[in-house]
Coordinates of C-alpha atoms in Angstrom, one line a residue:
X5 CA -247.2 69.4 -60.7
X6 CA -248.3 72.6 -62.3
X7 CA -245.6 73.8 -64.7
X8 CA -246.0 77.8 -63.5
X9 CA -245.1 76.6 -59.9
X10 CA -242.3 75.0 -61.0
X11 CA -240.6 77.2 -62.4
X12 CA -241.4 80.0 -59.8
X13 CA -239.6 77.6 -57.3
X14 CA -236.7 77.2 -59.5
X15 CA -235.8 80.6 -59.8
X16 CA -236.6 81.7 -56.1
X17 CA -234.4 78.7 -55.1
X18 CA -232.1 78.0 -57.5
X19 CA -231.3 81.3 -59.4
X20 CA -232.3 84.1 -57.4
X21 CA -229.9 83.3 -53.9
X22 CA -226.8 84.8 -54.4
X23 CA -228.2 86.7 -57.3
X24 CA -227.1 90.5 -58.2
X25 CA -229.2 92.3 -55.5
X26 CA -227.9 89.5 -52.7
X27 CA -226.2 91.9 -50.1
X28 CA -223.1 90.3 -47.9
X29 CA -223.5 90.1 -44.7
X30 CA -221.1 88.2 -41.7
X31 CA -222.7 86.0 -39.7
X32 CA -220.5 86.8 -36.0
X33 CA -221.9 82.9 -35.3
X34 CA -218.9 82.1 -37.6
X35 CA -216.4 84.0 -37.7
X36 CA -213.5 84.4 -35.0
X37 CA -212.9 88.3 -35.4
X38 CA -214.4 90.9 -36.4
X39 CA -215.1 91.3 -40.4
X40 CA -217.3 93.9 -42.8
X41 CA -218.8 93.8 -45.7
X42 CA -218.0 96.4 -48.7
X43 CA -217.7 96.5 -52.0
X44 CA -214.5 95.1 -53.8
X45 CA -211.8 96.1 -56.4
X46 CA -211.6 92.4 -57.2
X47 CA -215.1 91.6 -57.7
X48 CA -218.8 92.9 -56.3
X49 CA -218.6 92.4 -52.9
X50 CA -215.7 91.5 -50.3
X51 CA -215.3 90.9 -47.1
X52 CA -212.8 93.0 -45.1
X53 CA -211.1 92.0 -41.4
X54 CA -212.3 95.1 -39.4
X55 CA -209.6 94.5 -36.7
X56 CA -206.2 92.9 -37.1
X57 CA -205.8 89.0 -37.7
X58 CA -202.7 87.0 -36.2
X59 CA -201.2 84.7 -38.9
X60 CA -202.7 80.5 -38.7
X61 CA -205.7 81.5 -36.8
X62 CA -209.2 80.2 -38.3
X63 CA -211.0 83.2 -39.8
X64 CA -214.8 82.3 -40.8
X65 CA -216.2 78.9 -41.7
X66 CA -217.7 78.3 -45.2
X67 CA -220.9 77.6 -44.4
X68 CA -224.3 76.9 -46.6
X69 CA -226.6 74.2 -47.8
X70 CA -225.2 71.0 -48.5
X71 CA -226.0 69.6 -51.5
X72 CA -225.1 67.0 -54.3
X73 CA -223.5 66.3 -57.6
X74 CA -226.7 66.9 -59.3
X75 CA -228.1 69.8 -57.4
X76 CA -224.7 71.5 -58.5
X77 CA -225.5 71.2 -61.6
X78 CA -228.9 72.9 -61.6
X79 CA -227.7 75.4 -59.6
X80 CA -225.0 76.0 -62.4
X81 CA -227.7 78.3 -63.9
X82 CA -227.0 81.8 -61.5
X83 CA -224.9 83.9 -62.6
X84 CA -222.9 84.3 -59.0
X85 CA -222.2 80.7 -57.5
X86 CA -221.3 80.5 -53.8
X87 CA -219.8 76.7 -54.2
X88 CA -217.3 75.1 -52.2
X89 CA -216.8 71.6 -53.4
X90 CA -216.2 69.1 -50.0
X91 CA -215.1 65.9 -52.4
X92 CA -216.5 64.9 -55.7
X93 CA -219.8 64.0 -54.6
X94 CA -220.5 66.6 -51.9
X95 CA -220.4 70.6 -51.8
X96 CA -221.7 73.4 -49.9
X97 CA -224.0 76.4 -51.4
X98 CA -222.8 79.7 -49.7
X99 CA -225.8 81.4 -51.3
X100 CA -228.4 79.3 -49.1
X101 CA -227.8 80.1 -45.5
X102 CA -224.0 81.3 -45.7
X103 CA -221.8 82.9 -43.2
X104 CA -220.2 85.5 -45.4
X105 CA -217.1 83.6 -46.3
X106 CA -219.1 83.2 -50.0
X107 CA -218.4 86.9 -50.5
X108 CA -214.6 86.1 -49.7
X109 CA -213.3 86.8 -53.0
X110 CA -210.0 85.1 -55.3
X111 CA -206.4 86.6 -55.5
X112 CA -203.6 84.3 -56.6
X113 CA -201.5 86.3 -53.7
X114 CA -204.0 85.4 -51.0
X115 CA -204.2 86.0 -47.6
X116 CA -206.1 82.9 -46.4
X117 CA -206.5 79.2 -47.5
X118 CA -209.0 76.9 -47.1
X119 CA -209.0 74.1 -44.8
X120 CA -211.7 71.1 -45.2
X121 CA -212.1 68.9 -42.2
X122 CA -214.7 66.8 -41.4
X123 CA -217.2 68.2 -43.5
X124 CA -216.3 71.6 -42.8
X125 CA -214.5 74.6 -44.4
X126 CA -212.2 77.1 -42.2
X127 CA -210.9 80.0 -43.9
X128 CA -207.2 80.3 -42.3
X129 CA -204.7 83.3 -41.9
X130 CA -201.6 82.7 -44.1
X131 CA -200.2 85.7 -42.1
X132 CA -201.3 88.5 -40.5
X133 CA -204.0 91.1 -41.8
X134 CA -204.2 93.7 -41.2
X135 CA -208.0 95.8 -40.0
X136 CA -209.0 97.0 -43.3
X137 CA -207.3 94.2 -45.5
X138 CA -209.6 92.5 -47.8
X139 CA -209.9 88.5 -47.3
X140 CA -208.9 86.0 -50.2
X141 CA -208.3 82.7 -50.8
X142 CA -206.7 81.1 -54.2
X143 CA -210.0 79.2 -55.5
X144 CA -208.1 76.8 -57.8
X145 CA -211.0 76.1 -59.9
X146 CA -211.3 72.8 -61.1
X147 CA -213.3 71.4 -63.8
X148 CA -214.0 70.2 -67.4
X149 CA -213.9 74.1 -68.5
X150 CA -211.0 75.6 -69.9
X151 CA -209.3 78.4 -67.9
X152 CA -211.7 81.2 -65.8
X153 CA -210.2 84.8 -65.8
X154 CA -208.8 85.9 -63.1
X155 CA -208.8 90.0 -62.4
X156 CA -207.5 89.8 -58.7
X157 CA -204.8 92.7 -59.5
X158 CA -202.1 91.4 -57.4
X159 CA -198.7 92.0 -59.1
X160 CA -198.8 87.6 -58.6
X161 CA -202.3 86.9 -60.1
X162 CA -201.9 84.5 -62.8
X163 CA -204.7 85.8 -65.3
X164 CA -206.9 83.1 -64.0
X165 CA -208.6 81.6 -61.5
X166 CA -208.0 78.1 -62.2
X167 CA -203.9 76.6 -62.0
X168 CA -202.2 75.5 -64.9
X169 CA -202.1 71.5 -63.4
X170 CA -206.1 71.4 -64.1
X171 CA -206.4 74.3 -66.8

């Protein structure tokens, strides 16, 4: 394979999804209620319920490309990573073909959590939201790394993204 064309498809595949210029957007397909796109105080972009959310009802499912172990690790490279890890050998990349819930950003106080089942991610009410509310989720980072900053601003956050049990 010619080297040039390599390297073009790695970046329009591997770095550029999800890159700096990549605008949210909801996909309705998956998500129960109605939700917008805006920027964030906690980071970039969020995603915002546009209408009130009952407490324990599914929100938006995770959705993306499902990829490998190894295709993790190339994709490593962007700057913005849209990865929900399924089990150690399988995880989904938001960035390729996402619903919106990649843009659903980290607070240590959050107001959803995620539940895997069957190969699929649900993004649950923890209570109710309220129509304007920005969504969250505690990421709990896991990993070889040493502890990822955290600048959610709740008066809980933590200082990072990652708990102190796999810090």
């Amino acid at each position: 394979m010619n080297s040039d064309h390599e390297l073009t498809a790695f970046l329009r595949e591997v770095v550029l999804p999800g890159g700096p210029d990549a605008l949210p957007r909801v996909d309705p397909r998956h998500s129960r209620f109605r939700l917008a796109s805006a920027p964030s105080a906690i980071h970039r972009w969020g995603i915002f319920a546009a209408e009130p959310i009952p407490a324990r009802r599914r929100v938006i499912e995770y959705c993306g490309q499902r990829i490998g172990q190894a295709e993790v690790a190339r994709r490593s490279v962007r700057p913005n990573l849209y990865i929900f890890w399924l089990n150690p050998r399988a995880a989904i990349d938001g960035a390729i073909g996402g619903s919106g819930a990649e843009f659903v950003n980290h607070c240590c106080d959050p107001n959803l959590y995620a539940r895997v089942s069957r190969g699929h991610v649900h993004l649950v009410s923890l209570r109710r939201i309220a129509a304007g509310e920005e969504l969250s989720f505690d990421y709990r980072i896991i990993g070889e790394g040493g502890p990822v900053a955290c600048h959610c601003g709740s008066p809980k956050c933590r200082g990072f993204m990652n708990p102190p049990w796999r810090a």
